[in-house]
mmCIF file of C-alpha atoms and ligand atoms in Angstrom:
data_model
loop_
_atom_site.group_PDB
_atom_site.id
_atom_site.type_symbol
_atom_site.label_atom_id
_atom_site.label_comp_id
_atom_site.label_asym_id
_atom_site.label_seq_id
_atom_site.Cartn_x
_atom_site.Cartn_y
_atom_site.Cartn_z
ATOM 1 C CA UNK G 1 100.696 157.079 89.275
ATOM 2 C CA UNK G 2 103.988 155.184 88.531
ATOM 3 C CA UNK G 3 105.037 155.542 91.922
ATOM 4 C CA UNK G 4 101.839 154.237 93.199
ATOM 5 C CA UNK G 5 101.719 151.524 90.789
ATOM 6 C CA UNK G 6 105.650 150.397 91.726
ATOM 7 C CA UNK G 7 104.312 150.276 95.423
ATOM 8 C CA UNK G 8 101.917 148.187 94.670
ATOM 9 C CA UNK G 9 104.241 145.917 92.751
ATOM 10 C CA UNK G 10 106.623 145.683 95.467
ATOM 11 C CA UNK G 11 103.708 145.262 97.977
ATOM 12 C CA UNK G 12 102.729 142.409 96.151
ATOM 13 C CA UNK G 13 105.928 140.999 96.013
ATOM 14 C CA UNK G 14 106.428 141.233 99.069
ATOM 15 C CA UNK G 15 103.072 139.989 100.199
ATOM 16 C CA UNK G 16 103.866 136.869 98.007
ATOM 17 C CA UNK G 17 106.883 136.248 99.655
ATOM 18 C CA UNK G 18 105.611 136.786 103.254
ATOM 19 C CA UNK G 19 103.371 134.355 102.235
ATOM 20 C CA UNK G 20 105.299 132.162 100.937
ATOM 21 C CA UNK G 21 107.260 131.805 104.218
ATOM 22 C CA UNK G 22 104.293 131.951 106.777
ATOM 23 C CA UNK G 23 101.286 130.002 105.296
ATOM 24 C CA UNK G 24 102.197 126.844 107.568
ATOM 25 C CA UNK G 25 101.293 127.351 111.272
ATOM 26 C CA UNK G 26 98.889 125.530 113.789
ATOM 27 C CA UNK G 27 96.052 126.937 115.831
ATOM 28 C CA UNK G 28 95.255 125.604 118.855
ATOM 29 C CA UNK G 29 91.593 126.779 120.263
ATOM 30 C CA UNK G 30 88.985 125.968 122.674
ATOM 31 C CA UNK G 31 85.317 126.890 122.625
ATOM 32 C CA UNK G 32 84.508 129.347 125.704
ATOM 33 C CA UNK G 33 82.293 126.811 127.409
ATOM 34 C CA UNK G 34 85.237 124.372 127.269
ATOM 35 C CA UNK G 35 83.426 121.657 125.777
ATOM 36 C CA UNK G 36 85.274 121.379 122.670
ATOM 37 C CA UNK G 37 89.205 121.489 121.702
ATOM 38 C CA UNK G 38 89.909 122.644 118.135
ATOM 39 C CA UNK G 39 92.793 122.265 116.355
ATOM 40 C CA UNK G 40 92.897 123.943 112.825
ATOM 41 C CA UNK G 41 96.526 123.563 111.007
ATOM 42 C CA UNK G 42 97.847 124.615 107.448
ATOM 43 C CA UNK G 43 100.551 122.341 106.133
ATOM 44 C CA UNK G 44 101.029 122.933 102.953
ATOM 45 C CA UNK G 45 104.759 123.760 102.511
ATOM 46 C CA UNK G 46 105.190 120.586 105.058
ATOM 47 C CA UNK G 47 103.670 118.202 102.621
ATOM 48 C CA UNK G 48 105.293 120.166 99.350
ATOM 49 C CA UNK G 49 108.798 119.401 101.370
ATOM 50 C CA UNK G 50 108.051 115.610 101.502
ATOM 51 C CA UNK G 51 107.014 115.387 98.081
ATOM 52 C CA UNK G 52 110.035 116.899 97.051
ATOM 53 C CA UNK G 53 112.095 114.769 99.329
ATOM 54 C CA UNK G 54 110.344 111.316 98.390
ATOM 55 C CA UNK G 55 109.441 112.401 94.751
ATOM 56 C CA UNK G 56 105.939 111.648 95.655
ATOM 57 C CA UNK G 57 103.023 111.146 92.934
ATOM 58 C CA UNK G 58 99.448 112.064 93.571
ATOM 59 C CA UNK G 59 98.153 109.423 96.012
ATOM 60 C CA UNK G 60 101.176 108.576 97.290
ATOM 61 C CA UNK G 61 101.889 112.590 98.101
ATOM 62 C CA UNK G 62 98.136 112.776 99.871
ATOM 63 C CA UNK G 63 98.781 109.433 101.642
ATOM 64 C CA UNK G 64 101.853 110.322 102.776
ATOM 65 C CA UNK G 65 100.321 114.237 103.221
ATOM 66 C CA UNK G 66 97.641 112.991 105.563
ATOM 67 C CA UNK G 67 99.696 111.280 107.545
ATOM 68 C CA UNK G 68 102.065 114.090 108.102
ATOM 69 C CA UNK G 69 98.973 115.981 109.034
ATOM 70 C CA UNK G 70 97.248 113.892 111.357
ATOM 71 C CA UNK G 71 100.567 113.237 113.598
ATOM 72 C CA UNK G 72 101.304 116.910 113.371
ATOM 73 C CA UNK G 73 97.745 117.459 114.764
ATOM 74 C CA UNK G 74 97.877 114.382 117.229
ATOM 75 C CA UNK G 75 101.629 115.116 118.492
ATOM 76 C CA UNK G 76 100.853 119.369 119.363
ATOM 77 C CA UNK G 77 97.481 118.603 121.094
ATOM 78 C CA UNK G 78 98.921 115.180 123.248
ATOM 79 C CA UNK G 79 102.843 115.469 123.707
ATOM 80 C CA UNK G 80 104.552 117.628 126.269
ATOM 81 C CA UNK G 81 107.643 119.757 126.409
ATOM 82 C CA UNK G 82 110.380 117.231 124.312
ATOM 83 C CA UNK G 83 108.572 114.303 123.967
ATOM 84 C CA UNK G 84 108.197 112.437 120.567
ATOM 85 C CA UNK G 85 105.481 110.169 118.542
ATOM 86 C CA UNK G 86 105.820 107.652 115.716
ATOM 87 C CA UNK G 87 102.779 106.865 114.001
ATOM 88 C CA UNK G 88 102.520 104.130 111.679
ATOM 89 C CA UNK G 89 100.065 102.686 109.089
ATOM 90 C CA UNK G 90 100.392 99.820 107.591
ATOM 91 C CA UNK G 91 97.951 99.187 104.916
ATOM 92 C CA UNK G 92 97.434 96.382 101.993
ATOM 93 C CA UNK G 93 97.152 98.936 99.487
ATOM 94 C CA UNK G 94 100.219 99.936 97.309
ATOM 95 C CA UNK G 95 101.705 102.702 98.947
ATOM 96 C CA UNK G 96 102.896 99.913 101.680
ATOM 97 C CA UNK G 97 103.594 101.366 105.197
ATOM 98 C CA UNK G 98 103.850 104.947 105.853
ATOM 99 C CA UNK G 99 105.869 106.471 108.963
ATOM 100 C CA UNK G 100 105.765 109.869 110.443
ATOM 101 C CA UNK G 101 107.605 111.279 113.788
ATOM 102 C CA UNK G 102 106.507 114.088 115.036
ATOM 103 C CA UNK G 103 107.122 116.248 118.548
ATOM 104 C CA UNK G 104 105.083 119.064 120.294
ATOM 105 C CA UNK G 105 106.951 121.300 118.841
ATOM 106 C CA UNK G 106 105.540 120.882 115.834
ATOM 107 C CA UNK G 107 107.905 119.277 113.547
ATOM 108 C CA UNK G 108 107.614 116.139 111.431
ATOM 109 C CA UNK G 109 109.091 114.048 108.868
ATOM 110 C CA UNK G 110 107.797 110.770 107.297
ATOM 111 C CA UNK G 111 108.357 108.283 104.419
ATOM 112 C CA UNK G 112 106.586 105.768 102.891
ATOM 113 C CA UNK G 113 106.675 102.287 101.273
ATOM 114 C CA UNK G 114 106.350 103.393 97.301
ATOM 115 C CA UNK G 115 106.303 107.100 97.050
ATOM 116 C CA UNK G 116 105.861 106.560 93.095
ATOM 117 C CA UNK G 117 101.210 105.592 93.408
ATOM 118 C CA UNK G 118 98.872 107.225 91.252
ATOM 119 C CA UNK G 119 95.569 106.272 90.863
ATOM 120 C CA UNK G 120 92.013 107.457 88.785
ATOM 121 C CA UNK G 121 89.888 109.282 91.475
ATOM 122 C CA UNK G 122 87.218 107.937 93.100
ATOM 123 C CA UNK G 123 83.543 108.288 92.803
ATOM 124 C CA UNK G 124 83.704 111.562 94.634
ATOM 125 C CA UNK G 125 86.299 112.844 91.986
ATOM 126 C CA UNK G 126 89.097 113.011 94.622
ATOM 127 C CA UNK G 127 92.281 111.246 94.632
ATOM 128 C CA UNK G 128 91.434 107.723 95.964
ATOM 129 C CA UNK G 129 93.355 107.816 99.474
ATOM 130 C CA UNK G 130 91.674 104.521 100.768
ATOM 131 C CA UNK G 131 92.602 102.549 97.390
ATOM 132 C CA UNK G 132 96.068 103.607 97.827
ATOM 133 C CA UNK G 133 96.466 103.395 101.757
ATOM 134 C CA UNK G 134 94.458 100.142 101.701
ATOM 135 C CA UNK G 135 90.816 99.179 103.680
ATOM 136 C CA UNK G 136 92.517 96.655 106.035
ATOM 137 C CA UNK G 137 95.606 96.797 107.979
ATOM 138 C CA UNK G 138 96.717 98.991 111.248
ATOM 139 C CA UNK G 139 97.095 102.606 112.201
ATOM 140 C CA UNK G 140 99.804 102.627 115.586
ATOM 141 C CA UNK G 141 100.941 105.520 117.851
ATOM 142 C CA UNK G 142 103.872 105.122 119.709
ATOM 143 C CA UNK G 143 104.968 107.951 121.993
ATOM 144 C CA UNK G 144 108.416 108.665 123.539
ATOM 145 C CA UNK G 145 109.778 110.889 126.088
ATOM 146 C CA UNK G 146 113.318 111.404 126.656
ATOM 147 C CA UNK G 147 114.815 108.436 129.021
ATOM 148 C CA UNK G 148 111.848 106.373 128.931
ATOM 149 C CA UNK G 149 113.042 102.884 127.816
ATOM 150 C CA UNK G 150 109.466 101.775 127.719
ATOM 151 C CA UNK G 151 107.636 103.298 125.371
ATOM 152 C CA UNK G 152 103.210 103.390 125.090
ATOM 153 C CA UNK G 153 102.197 102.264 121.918
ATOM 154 C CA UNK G 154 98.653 102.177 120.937
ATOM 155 C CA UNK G 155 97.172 100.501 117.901
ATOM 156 C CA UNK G 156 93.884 99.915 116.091
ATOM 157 C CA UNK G 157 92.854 98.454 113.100
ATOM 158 C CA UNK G 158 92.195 100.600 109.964
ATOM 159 C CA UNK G 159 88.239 101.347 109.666
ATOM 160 C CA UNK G 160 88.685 103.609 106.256
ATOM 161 C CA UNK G 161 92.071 103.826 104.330
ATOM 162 C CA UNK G 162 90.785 107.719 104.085
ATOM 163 C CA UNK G 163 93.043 108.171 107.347
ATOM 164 C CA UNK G 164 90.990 111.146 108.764
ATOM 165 C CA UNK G 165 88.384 108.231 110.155
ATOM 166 C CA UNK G 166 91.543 105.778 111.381
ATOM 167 C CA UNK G 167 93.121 108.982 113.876
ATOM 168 C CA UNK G 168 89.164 109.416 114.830
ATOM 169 C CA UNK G 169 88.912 105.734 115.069
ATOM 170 C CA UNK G 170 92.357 105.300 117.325
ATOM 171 C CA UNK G 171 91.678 108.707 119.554
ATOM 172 C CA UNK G 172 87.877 106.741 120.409
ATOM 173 C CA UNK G 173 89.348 103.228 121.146
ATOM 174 C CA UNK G 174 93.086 103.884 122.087
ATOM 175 C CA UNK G 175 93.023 107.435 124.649
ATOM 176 C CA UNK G 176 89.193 107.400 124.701
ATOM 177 C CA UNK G 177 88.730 110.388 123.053
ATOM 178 C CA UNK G 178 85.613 111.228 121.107
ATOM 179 C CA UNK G 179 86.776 113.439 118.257
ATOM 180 C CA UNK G 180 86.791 114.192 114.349
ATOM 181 C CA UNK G 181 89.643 114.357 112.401
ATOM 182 C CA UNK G 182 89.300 115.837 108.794
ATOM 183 C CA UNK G 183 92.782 115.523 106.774
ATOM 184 C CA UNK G 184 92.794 116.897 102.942
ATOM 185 C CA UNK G 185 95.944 117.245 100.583
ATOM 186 C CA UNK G 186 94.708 119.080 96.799
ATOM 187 C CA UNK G 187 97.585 118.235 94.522
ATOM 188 C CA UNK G 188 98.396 119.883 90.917
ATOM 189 C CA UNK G 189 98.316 118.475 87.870
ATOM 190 C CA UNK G 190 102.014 118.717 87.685
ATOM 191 C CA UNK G 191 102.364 116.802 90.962
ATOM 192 C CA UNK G 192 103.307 120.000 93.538
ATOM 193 C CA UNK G 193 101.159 120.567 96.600
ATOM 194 C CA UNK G 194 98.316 123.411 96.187
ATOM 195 C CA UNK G 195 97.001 122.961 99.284
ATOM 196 C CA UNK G 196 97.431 120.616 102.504
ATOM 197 C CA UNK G 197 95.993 120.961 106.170
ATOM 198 C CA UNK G 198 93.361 119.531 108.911
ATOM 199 C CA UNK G 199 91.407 119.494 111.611
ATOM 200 C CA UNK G 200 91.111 117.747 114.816
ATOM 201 C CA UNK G 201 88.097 118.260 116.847
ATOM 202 C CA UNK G 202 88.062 116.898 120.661
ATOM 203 C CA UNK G 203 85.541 116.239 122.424
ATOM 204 C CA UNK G 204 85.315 116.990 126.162
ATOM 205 C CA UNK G 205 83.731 115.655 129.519
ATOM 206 C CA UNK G 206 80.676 118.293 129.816
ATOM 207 C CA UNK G 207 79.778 118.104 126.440
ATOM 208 C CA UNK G 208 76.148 117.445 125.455
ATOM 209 C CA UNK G 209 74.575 114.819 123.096
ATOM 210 C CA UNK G 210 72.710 118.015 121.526
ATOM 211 C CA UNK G 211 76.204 119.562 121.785
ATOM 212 C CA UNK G 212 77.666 116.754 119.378
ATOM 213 C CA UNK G 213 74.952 116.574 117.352
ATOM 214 C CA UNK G 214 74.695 120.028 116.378
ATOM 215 C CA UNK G 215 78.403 119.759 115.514
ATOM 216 C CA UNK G 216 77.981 116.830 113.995
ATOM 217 C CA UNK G 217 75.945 118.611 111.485
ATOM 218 C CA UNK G 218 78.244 121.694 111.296
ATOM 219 C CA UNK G 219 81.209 119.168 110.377
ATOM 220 C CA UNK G 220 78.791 116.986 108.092
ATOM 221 C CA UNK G 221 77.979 120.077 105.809
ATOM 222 C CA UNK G 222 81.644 121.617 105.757
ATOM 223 C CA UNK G 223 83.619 122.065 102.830
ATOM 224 C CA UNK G 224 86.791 119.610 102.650
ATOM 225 C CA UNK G 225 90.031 121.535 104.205
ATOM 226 C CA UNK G 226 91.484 121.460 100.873
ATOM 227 C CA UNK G 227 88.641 123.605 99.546
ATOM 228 C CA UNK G 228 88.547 125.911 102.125
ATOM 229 C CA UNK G 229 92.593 126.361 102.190
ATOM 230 C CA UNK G 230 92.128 126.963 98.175
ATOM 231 C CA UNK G 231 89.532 129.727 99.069
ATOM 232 C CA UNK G 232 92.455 131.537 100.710
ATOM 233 C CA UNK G 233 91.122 130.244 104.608
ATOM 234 C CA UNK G 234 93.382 130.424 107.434
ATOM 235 C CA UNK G 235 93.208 127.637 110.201
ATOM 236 C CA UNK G 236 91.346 130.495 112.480
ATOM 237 C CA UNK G 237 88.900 130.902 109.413
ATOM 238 C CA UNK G 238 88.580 127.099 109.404
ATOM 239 C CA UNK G 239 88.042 126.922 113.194
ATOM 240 C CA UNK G 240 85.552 130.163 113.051
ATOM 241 C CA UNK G 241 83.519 127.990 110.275
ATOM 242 C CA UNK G 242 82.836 125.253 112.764
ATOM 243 C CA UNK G 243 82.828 127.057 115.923
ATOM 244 C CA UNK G 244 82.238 130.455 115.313
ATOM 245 C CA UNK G 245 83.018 133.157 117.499
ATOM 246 C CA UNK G 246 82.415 130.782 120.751
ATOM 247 C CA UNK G 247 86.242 130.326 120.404
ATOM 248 C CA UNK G 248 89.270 131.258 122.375
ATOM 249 C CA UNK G 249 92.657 130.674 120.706
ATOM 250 C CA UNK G 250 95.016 129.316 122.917
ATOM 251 C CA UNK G 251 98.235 129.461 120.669
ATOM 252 C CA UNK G 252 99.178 129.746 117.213
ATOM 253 C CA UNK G 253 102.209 127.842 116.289
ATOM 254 C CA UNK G 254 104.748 127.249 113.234
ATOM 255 C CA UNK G 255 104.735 123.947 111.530
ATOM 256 C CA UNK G 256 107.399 122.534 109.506
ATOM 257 C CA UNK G 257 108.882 119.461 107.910
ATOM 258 C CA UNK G 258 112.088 118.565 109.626
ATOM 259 C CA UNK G 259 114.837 116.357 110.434
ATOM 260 C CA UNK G 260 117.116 115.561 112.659
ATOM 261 C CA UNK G 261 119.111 113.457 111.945
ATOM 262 C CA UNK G 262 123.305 113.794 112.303
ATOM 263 C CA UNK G 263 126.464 111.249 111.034
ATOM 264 C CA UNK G 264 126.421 110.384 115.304
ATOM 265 C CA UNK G 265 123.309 108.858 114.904
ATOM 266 C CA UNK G 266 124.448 107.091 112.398
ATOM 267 C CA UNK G 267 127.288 105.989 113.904
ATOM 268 C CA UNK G 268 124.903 105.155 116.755
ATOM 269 C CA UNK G 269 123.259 103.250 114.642
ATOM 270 C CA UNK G 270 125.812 101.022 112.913
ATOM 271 C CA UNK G 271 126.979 99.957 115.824
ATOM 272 C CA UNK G 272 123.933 97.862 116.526
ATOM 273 C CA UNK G 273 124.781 95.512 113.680
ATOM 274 C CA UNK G 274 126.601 92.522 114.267
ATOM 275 C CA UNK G 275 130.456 92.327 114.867
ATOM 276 C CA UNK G 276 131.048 89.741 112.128
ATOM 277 C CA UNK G 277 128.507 92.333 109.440
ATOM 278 C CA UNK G 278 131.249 95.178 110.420
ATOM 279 C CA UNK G 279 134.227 93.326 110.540
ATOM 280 C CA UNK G 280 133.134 92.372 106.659
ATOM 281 C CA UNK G 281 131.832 96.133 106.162
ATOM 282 C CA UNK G 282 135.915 96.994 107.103
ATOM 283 C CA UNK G 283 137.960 94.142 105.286
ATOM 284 C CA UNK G 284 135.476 94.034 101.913
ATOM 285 C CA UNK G 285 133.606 97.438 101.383
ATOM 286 C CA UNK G 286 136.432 99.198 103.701
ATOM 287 C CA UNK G 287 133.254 101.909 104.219
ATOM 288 C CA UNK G 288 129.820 102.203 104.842
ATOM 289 C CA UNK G 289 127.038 104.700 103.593
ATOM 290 C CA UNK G 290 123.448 105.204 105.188
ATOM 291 C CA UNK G 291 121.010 107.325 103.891
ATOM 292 C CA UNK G 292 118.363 109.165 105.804
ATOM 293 C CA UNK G 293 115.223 107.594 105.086
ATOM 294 C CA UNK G 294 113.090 111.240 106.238
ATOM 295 C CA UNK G 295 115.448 113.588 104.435
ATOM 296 C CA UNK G 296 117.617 111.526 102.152
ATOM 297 C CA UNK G 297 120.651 113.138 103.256
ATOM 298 C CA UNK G 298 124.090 110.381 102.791
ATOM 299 C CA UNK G 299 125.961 109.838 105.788
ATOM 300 C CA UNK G 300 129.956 108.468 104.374
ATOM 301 C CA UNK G 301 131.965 106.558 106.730
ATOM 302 C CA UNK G 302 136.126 105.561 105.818
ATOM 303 C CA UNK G 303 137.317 102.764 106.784
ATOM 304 C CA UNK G 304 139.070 104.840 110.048
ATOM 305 C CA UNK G 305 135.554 105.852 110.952
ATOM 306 C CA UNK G 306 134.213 102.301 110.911
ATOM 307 C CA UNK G 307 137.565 100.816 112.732
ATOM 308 C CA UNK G 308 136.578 103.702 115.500
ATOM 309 C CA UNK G 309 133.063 101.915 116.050
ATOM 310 C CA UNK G 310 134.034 98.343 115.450
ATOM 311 C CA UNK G 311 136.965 99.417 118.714
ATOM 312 C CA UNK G 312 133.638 100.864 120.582
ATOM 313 C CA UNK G 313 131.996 97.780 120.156
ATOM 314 C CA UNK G 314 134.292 95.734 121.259
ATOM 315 C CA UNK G 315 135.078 97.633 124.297
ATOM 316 C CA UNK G 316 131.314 97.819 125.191
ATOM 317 C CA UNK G 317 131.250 93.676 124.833
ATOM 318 C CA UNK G 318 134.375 93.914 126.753
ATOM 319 C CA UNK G 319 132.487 95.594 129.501
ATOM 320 C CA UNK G 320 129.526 94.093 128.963
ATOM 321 C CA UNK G 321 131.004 90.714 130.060
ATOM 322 C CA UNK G 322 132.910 92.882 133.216
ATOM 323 C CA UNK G 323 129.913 93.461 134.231
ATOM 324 C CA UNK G 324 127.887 90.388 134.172
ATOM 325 C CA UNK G 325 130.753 88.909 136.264
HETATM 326 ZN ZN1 ZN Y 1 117.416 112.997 107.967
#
């Protein structure tokens, strides 16, 4: 008996800590009739890590949470091999603009105007996303692969605040994709993430108006993400409730919050301000910090470090003018 019950205690353990490190991942599915691309993804340790990062409060952390989900969703499903995507919202609600970069290989980071928003819930007792987001303003998509100097950017004006509708809203008008996007962050009382994931439903050539209607329905009376991620639903479970077993999974994925930023990049960076701004940043502050805006992580630079770029600079105007000659 005691042995049995000490295996189950370490089972559970265990279970709690597999768990722990495996409940983020995205599935990526497609109905047998390939009429329909389903995306299902579980992000809740992604969101948990921003909120931690940005010390996000409750409708700043599903704000913030949605958006992390929808460009995880959107950047897996439309990006190839190492391309990138920014998307941006910019709202005229109080959590001001909200960024998030993510690649196909299913990382992202993000940060936001004013990570510190809380608001009463709305009628539906749910945190009030479109208050804090904002009803009018834009939603933009701006994709980059490596070497291209011109980048596509797509953008459409915000139709909800709720942000599930504005990626539905931009896939219709900006790639001409008919689709439906569901988004849901649950937070705790004492401001963690319980729960975070989505959906993204695409809708392909071949498809039926019966087809969409009948899904249309399926979607109409589904239970939010949140709910069904709280119910202890995996994204196949999720998928399975829409689709049911007219699926084919195509891959299953990790997801995670991440950034990549380095003290070159940095470096990289400060030496697009002006010559006179660094010159000053040497002879006054004699160094320079930056902070990471995704990860918060400091970036020191001594005055050596900062003489180093101010040389670069002046070698690149040096060359610059070489080669205008
Ligand atoms: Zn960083």
């Amino acid at each position: 008996m005691d042995r049995w019950w000490v295996f189950r205690f370490s089972f559970g353990k265990f279970k709690e800590e597999f768990t722990m490190k495996t409940t983020d991942y995205l599935v990526k599915s497609m109905t047998k009739d390939g009429k329909f691309r389903a995306y299902a993804v579980n992000a809740t340790q992604v969101v948990e890590k921003a909120h931690e990062i940005h010390d996000t409060w409750s409708a700043s952390s599903a704000a913030l949470g949605r958006t992390l989900i929808g460009t995880l969703l959107l950047a897996t499903s439309s990006l190839q091999g190492e391309a990138g995507m920014t998307v941006k919202i910019q709202g005229n609600g109080p959590v001001g603009f909200i960024v998030a970069d993510g690649t196909a290989q299913g990382t992202v980071k993000g940060y936001m105007g004013n990570p510190h928003v809380s608001l009463p819930a709305n009628d539906k007792g749910k945190i009030d996303v479109a208050k804090a987001v904002g009803t009018k303003g834009t939603l933009s998509v701006t994709k980059m692969a490596p070497g291209d100097k011109t980048p596509y950017t797509g953008e459409v004006n915000l139709v909800s605040g709720e942000l599930g509708d504005d990626f539905t809203y931009y896939l219709a008008q900006s790639e001409q994709i008919p689709s439906a996007v569901g988004l849901s962050v649950f937070v705790n009382p004492d401001e963690s993430i319980d729960v975070a994931g989505g959906f993204m439903i695409q809708v392909m050539p071949g498809a039926s108006d019966e087809e969409i209607s009948k899904l249309e329905k399926t979607l109409k009376d589904l239970p939010l993400v949140s709910q069904m991620l709280r119910d202890g639903d995996t994204p196949e479970d999720i998928l399975k409730k829409i689709f049911g077993d007219d699926l084919k999974i195509l891959e299953t994925m990790p997801v995670r919050y991440e950034c990549d930023c380095s003290k070159e990049r940095f470096a990289h960076a400060l030496a697009s301000i002006s010559k006179d701004d660094m010159k000053k940043l040497i002879d006054e502050d004699h160094h320079a910090e930056t902070v990471c805006q995704f990860c918060g992580k400091k970036y020191e630079f001594n005055e050596d470090e900062l003489k180093k770029i101010y040389a670069e600079m002046t070698a690149n105007d040096d060359k610059k003018s070489t080669d205008e000659k």
